[in-house]
XYZ file of C-alpha atoms in Angstrom:
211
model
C 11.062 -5.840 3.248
C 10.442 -8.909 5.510
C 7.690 -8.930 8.044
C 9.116 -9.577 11.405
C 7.820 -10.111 14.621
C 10.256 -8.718 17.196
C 10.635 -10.419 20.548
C 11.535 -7.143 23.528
C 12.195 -9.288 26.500
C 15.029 -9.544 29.221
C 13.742 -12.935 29.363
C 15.925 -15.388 27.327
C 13.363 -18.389 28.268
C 10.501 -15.955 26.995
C 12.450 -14.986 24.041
C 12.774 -18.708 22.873
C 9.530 -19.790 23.803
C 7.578 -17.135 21.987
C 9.856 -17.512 19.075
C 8.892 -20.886 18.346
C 5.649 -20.106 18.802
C 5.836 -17.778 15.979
C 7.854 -20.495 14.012
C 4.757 -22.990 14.597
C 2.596 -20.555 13.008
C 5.042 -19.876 10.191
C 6.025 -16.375 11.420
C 9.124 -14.761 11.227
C 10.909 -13.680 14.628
C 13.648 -11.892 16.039
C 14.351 -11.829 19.616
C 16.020 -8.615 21.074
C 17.526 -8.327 24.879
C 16.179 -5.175 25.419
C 15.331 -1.768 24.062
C 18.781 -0.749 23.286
C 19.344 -3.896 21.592
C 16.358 -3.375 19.207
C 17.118 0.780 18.674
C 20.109 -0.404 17.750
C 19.459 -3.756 15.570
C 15.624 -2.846 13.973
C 15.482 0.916 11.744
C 12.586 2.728 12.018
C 10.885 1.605 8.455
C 10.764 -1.651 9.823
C 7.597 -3.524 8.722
C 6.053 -6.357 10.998
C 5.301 -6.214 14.985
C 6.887 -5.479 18.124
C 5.803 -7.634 21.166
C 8.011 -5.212 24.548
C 8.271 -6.605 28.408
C 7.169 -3.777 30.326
C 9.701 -4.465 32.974
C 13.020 -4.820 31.730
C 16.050 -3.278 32.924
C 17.970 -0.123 31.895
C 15.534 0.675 29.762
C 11.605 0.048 30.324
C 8.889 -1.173 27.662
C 7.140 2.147 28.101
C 10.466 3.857 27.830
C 11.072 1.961 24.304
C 7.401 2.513 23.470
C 8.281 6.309 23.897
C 12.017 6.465 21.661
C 9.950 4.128 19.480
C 7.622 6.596 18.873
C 10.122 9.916 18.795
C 12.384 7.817 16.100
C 9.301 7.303 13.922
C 8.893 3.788 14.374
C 5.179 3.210 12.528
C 5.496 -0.553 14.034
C 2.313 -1.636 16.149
C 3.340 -2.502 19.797
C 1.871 -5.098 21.888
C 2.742 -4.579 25.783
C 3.462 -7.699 28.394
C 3.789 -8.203 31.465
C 3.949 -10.141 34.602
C 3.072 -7.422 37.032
C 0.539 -5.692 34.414
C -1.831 -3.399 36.255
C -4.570 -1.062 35.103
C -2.428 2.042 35.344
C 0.294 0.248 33.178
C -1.925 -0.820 30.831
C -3.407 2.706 30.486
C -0.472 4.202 30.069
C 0.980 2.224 27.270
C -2.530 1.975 25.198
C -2.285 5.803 25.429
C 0.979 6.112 24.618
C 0.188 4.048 21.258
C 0.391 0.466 22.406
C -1.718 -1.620 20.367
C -2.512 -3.953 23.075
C -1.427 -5.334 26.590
C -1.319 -8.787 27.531
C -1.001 -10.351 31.340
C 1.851 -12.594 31.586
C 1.411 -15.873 31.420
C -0.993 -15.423 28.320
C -1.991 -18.676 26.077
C -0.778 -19.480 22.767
C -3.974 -18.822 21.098
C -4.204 -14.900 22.676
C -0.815 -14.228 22.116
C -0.982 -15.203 18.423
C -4.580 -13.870 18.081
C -3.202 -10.340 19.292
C 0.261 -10.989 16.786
C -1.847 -11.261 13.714
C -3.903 -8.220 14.635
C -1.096 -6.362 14.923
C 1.013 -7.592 11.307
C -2.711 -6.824 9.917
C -2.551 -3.208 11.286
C 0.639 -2.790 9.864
C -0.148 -4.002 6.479
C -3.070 -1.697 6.667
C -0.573 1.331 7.262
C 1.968 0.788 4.961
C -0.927 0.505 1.904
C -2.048 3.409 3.439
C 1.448 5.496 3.165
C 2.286 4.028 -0.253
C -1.100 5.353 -1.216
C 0.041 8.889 0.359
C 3.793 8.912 -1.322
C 1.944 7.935 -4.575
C -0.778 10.903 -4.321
C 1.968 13.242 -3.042
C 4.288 12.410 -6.061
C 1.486 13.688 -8.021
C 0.995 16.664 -6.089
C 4.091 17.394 -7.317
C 3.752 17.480 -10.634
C 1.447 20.595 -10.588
C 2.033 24.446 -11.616
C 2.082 26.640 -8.738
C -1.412 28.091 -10.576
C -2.551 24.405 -10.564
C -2.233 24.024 -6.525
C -3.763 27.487 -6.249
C -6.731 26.481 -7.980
C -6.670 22.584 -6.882
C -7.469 24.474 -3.213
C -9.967 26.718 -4.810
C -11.834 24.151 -5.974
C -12.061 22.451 -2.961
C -12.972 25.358 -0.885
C -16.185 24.892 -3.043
C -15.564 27.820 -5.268
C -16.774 27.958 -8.959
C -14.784 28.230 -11.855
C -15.850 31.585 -12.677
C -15.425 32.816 -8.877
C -12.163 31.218 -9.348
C -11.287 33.287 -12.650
C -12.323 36.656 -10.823
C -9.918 36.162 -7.178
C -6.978 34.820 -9.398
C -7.731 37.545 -12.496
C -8.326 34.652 -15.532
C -10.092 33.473 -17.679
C -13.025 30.943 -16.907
C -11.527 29.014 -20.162
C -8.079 29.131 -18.399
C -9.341 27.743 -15.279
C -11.412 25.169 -16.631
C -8.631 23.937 -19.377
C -6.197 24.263 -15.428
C -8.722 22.053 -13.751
C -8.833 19.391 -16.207
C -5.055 19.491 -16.222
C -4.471 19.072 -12.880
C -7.321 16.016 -12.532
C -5.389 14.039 -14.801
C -2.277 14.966 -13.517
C -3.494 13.834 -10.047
C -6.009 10.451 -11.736
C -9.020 11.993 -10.023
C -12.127 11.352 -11.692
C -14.316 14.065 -9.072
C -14.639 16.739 -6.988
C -14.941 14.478 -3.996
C -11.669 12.789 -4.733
C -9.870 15.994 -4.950
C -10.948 16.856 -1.837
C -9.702 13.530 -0.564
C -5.860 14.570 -2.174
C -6.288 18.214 -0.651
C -6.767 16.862 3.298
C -3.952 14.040 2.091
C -1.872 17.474 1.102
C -2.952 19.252 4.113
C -2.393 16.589 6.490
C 1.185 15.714 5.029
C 1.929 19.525 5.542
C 0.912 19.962 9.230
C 3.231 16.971 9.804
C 6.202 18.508 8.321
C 5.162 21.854 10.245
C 5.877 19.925 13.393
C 8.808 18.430 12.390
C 10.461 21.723 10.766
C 8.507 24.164 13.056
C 8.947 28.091 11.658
């Protein structure tokens, strides 16, 4: 998926200038209206940057920032403005904003700010690729596999582990090596590294399906 840099900005003069900026640098842009324009044009898996006016009408930056951010958009957000305050720019970096820039801001700090924020992206989708991939594995485990992958990282030995789940120490051990080549884990510490992945991935989907 293509790596774009998308232009929020009631601006069309704005717009235009900063997207041939980007074109200078050899960056891919896309220049949206405002924040229905780019709910409506950009899904949330987009990859790349968003660069949002603050002031824009019908629908504010930090009102974008916030459907942004209830639509699971995962792109980083750099704020602008022309009437930028500290209270603004609190509010946004708080609110996830990446960084906010005074308008009018210089080529070089502009661009300087874009690349740190198509680096942070690129950092974040390795980092979920590396989550789907671990989860996928997850997957592939026994119920009695999980019990004892979470055993194991609680820190309990195998023959602790025999007595609480009423097996064998062979069984367990024989279920322990099958489960850390099932998962590629090579030690204890990186299947406690999976387990908080596992945990972490299930308190998410506890807030998004809450019992």
């Amino acid at each position: 998926m293509d790596r774009l840099v998308h232009v929020v900005d009631d601006s069309e003069d704005v717009r235009r200038a900063l997207l041939e900026l980007l074109a200078l640098h050899d960056l891919a842009g896309r220049g949206h209206a405002g924040g229905d324009d780019f709910l409506a044009s950009v899904p949330s898996s987009a990859r790349g940057c968003a660069v949002v006016d603050v002031r824009m009408p019908v629908m504010s930056g930090l009102e974008l920032q916030q459907r942004m951010l209830e639509a699971g958009y995962t792109l980083p957000v750099v704020m602008v403005s022309a009437h930028g305050d500290v209270a603004t720019a609190v509010r946004a970096l708080k609110a996830g904003a990446m960084d906010f820039l005074q308008k009018p801001y210089g080529s070089d700090a502009i661009m300087a700010v874009i690349r740190k924020a198509l680096d942070l992206d690129a950092r974040r989708h390795a980092e979920r690729l590396h989550s789907e991939t671990i989860l996928a594995r997850l997957a592939l485990l026994t119920d009695r596999e999980r019990q004892i992958l979470t055993l194991v990282t609680e820190g309990l030995y195998n023959k602790v582990i025999a007595d609480r789940l009423g097996l064998s120490v062979s069984t367990v051990e024989a279920d322990r090596n099958r489960l850390m080549k099932k998962l590629r884990a090579q030690s204890l510490y990186e299947l406690v590294q999976i387990q908080a992945l596992a945990d972490a991935a299930s308190r998410r989907q506890g807030r998004i399906h809450p019992t």
